[in-house]
mmCIF file of C-alpha atoms in Angstrom:
data_model
loop_
_atom_site.group_PDB
_atom_site.id
_atom_site.type_symbol
_atom_site.label_atom_id
_atom_site.label_comp_id
_atom_site.label_asym_id
_atom_site.label_seq_id
_atom_site.Cartn_x
_atom_site.Cartn_y
_atom_site.Cartn_z
ATOM 1 C CA MET T 223 -70.523 -69.915 -26.502
ATOM 2 C CA THR T 224 -70.732 -73.123 -28.527
ATOM 3 C CA VAL T 225 -72.614 -74.158 -31.636
ATOM 4 C CA LYS T 226 -74.618 -77.352 -31.755
ATOM 5 C CA LEU T 227 -72.899 -79.731 -34.149
ATOM 6 C CA ARG T 228 -76.284 -80.990 -35.349
ATOM 7 C CA LYS T 229 -77.257 -77.423 -36.309
ATOM 8 C CA VAL T 230 -74.163 -77.050 -38.498
ATOM 9 C CA ALA T 231 -74.702 -80.517 -40.008
ATOM 10 C CA ASP T 232 -78.335 -79.667 -40.796
ATOM 11 C CA GLU T 233 -77.224 -76.439 -42.490
ATOM 12 C CA LEU T 234 -74.750 -78.400 -44.597
ATOM 13 C CA GLU T 235 -77.479 -80.805 -45.697
ATOM 14 C CA MET T 236 -79.751 -77.915 -46.684
ATOM 15 C CA ILE T 237 -77.197 -75.883 -48.643
ATOM 16 C CA MET T 238 -78.306 -75.343 -52.206
ATOM 17 C CA GLU T 239 -76.119 -74.560 -55.181
ATOM 18 C CA GLU T 240 -77.855 -71.196 -55.585
ATOM 19 C CA TYR T 241 -76.722 -69.895 -52.193
ATOM 20 C CA MET T 242 -73.558 -69.214 -50.234
ATOM 21 C CA ALA T 243 -73.747 -69.807 -46.486
ATOM 22 C CA PHE T 244 -71.604 -68.211 -43.782
ATOM 23 C CA PHE T 245 -71.321 -68.820 -40.051
ATOM 24 C CA ASP T 246 -71.378 -65.650 -37.963
ATOM 25 C CA ARG T 247 -68.771 -65.920 -35.189
ATOM 26 C CA GLU T 248 -70.605 -63.285 -33.119
ATOM 27 C CA THR T 249 -74.193 -64.538 -33.226
ATOM 28 C CA TYR T 250 -73.450 -68.228 -33.961
ATOM 29 C CA GLU T 251 -76.098 -68.098 -36.673
ATOM 30 C CA VAL T 252 -75.833 -69.043 -40.334
ATOM 31 C CA VAL T 253 -76.615 -66.471 -43.017
ATOM 32 C CA ARG T 254 -77.077 -67.204 -46.704
ATOM 33 C CA PHE T 255 -77.522 -65.344 -49.966
ATOM 34 C CA PRO T 256 -77.008 -65.848 -53.729
ATOM 35 C CA PRO T 257 -73.318 -66.006 -54.783
ATOM 36 C CA GLY T 258 -73.687 -63.160 -57.291
ATOM 37 C CA MET T 259 -74.385 -60.829 -54.403
ATOM 38 C CA TYR T 260 -71.085 -61.718 -52.744
ATOM 39 C CA ASP T 261 -69.155 -60.981 -55.921
ATOM 40 C CA ASP T 262 -70.940 -57.638 -56.457
ATOM 41 C CA ALA T 263 -70.513 -56.625 -52.809
ATOM 42 C CA GLU T 264 -66.825 -57.526 -52.926
ATOM 43 C CA MET T 265 -66.317 -55.360 -56.028
ATOM 44 C CA GLY T 266 -68.382 -52.565 -54.489
ATOM 45 C CA GLU T 267 -70.971 -52.754 -57.241
ATOM 46 C CA PRO T 268 -74.706 -52.573 -56.672
ATOM 47 C CA TYR T 269 -76.526 -55.854 -56.985
ATOM 48 C CA GLU T 270 -78.137 -56.059 -60.432
ATOM 49 C CA ALA T 271 -81.462 -57.683 -59.512
ATOM 50 C CA ARG T 272 -82.807 -55.158 -56.993
ATOM 51 C CA ILE T 273 -85.971 -56.943 -55.964
ATOM 52 C CA ASP T 274 -87.557 -56.047 -52.637
ATOM 53 C CA TRP T 275 -87.431 -59.574 -51.250
ATOM 54 C CA LEU T 276 -83.678 -59.713 -52.005
ATOM 55 C CA GLU T 277 -82.880 -56.482 -50.169
ATOM 56 C CA GLU T 278 -82.195 -58.293 -46.880
ATOM 57 C CA ASP T 279 -79.886 -60.762 -48.657
ATOM 58 C CA TRP T 280 -78.011 -57.833 -50.215
ATOM 59 C CA GLU T 281 -77.512 -56.236 -46.783
ATOM 60 C CA ILE T 282 -76.217 -59.552 -45.378
ATOM 61 C CA ALA T 283 -73.809 -59.995 -48.322
ATOM 62 C CA ASN T 284 -72.401 -56.511 -47.716
ATOM 63 C CA LYS T 285 -72.005 -57.244 -44.005
ATOM 64 C CA VAL T 286 -70.143 -60.493 -44.750
ATOM 65 C CA VAL T 287 -67.796 -58.833 -47.251
ATOM 66 C CA GLN T 288 -67.070 -55.949 -44.879
ATOM 67 C CA ASN T 289 -66.440 -58.266 -41.879
ATOM 68 C CA LYS T 290 -64.553 -61.221 -43.359
ATOM 69 C CA GLU T 291 -62.931 -62.130 -40.030
ATOM 70 C CA ARG T 292 -66.373 -62.390 -38.418
ATOM 71 C CA PHE T 293 -67.915 -64.730 -41.003
ATOM 72 C CA VAL T 294 -66.685 -68.173 -42.042
ATOM 73 C CA GLU T 295 -67.975 -69.739 -45.240
ATOM 74 C CA LEU T 296 -69.594 -73.136 -44.854
ATOM 75 C CA PRO T 297 -68.621 -75.874 -47.303
ATOM 76 C CA ASP T 298 -70.836 -75.793 -50.366
ATOM 77 C CA LYS T 299 -72.295 -78.534 -52.549
ATOM 78 C CA TRP T 300 -69.052 -78.622 -54.542
ATOM 79 C CA ASP T 301 -67.014 -79.224 -51.360
ATOM 80 C CA ILE T 302 -69.254 -82.078 -50.223
ATOM 81 C CA ASN T 303 -69.055 -85.087 -52.499
ATOM 82 C CA GLU T 304 -72.490 -86.707 -52.301
ATOM 83 C CA TYR T 305 -71.379 -89.574 -54.508
ATOM 84 C CA GLU T 306 -68.675 -90.367 -51.951
ATOM 85 C CA ILE T 307 -71.376 -90.522 -49.276
ATOM 86 C CA ILE T 308 -73.542 -92.986 -51.205
ATOM 87 C CA GLU T 309 -70.498 -95.050 -52.116
ATOM 88 C CA GLY T 310 -69.425 -95.179 -48.463
ATOM 89 C CA PHE T 311 -72.891 -96.284 -47.438
ATOM 90 C CA SER T 312 -72.957 -98.892 -50.184
ATOM 91 C CA TYR T 313 -69.693 -100.419 -48.952
ATOM 92 C CA SER T 314 -71.083 -100.493 -45.409
ATOM 93 C CA ILE T 315 -74.003 -102.768 -46.335
ATOM 94 C CA LYS T 316 -73.468 -106.037 -44.469
ATOM 95 C CA ASP T 317 -75.341 -108.376 -46.834
ATOM 96 C CA GLU T 318 -72.791 -109.147 -49.543
ATOM 97 C CA GLN T 319 -75.348 -109.737 -52.311
ATOM 98 C CA VAL T 320 -77.216 -106.520 -51.576
ATOM 99 C CA ARG T 321 -73.920 -104.612 -51.269
ATOM 100 C CA THR T 322 -72.819 -105.901 -54.687
ATOM 101 C CA ARG T 323 -76.156 -104.957 -56.279
ATOM 102 C CA VAL T 324 -76.097 -101.463 -54.823
ATOM 103 C CA LEU T 325 -72.449 -100.910 -55.783
ATOM 104 C CA ASN T 326 -73.231 -101.983 -59.348
ATOM 105 C CA ALA T 327 -76.281 -99.703 -59.391
ATOM 106 C CA ILE T 328 -74.299 -96.580 -58.520
ATOM 107 C CA ARG T 329 -72.005 -96.786 -61.523
ATOM 108 C CA GLY T 330 -72.633 -94.509 -64.473
ATOM 109 C CA ARG T 331 -75.425 -92.173 -65.405
ATOM 110 C CA GLY T 332 -78.505 -92.216 -63.170
ATOM 111 C CA ALA T 333 -76.533 -93.505 -60.175
ATOM 112 C CA PHE T 334 -78.420 -91.476 -57.560
ATOM 113 C CA ARG T 335 -81.845 -92.586 -58.791
ATOM 114 C CA ARG T 336 -80.805 -96.250 -58.975
ATOM 115 C CA PHE T 337 -79.191 -96.024 -55.542
ATOM 116 C CA ARG T 338 -82.413 -94.712 -54.060
ATOM 117 C CA GLU T 339 -84.470 -97.442 -55.760
ATOM 118 C CA HIS T 340 -82.187 -100.199 -54.471
ATOM 119 C CA ILE T 341 -82.004 -99.033 -50.879
ATOM 120 C CA GLU T 342 -85.774 -98.603 -50.777
ATOM 121 C CA TYR T 343 -86.303 -102.056 -52.281
ATOM 122 C CA HIS T 344 -83.949 -103.675 -49.763
ATOM 123 C CA GLY T 345 -85.413 -101.821 -46.779
ATOM 124 C CA LEU T 346 -82.294 -99.768 -46.114
ATOM 125 C CA LEU T 347 -83.776 -96.287 -46.266
ATOM 126 C CA GLU T 348 -83.626 -95.626 -42.511
ATOM 127 C CA ASP T 349 -80.045 -96.939 -42.392
ATOM 128 C CA TRP T 350 -79.190 -94.593 -45.269
ATOM 129 C CA TYR T 351 -80.681 -91.561 -43.493
ATOM 130 C CA LYS T 352 -78.701 -92.348 -40.334
ATOM 131 C CA TYR T 353 -75.470 -92.903 -42.292
ATOM 132 C CA LYS T 354 -75.924 -89.664 -44.234
ATOM 133 C CA SER T 355 -76.751 -87.715 -41.065
ATOM 134 C CA ASP T 356 -73.643 -89.092 -39.332
ATOM 135 C CA TRP T 357 -71.512 -88.251 -42.389
ATOM 136 C CA TYR T 358 -72.707 -84.635 -42.364
ATOM 137 C CA ALA T 359 -72.080 -84.444 -38.613
ATOM 138 C CA GLU T 360 -68.490 -85.535 -39.229
ATOM 139 C CA ILE T 361 -68.048 -82.892 -41.943
ATOM 140 C CA ALA T 362 -69.471 -80.322 -39.517
ATOM 141 C CA ARG T 363 -67.110 -81.474 -36.745
ATOM 142 C CA GLU T 364 -64.070 -81.206 -39.019
ATOM 143 C CA TRP T 365 -65.192 -77.796 -40.272
ATOM 144 C CA CYS T 366 -65.686 -76.473 -36.722
ATOM 145 C CA GLU T 367 -62.277 -77.749 -35.670
ATOM 146 C CA GLU T 368 -60.581 -76.328 -38.771
ATOM 147 C CA HIS T 369 -62.057 -72.879 -38.036
ATOM 148 C CA ASP T 370 -61.665 -72.971 -34.228
ATOM 149 C CA ILE T 371 -65.400 -72.840 -33.651
ATOM 150 C CA PRO T 372 -66.374 -74.385 -30.296
ATOM 151 C CA TYR T 373 -69.110 -76.975 -30.654
ATOM 152 C CA GLU T 374 -71.121 -79.425 -28.624
ATOM 153 C CA GLU T 375 -72.659 -82.716 -29.679
#
């Protein structure tokens, strides 16, 4: 069985700070739940916020904690440096004047907003989406290789 690299890359792009995500080596699916649940399940304590719609997440968290060899944690937002991605894209811009403007725009506070404004203004939005998608695919490839997870392009 293999996992589609694009599927892993898409999961990485969707990961939110409020959730932990794990790859299930048996089903080749990704499961996710709030990080507090993992900590409580690991300590054997009941999850504090027992809300019906969280019950399934709580069951998944317990399953992950009890089967650590089966589940592999995906990189989270803290492991993936989004600034590094926009900086890499900025350096890849062929037009020297545009590249300089974008690189200057991504310095300091408000860098992400200014980056977005500049690439939209210069018609680079589609190039940015492709670059970002390829970057996440590379992170996914490295992650699969690091954890001996067979993948296909």
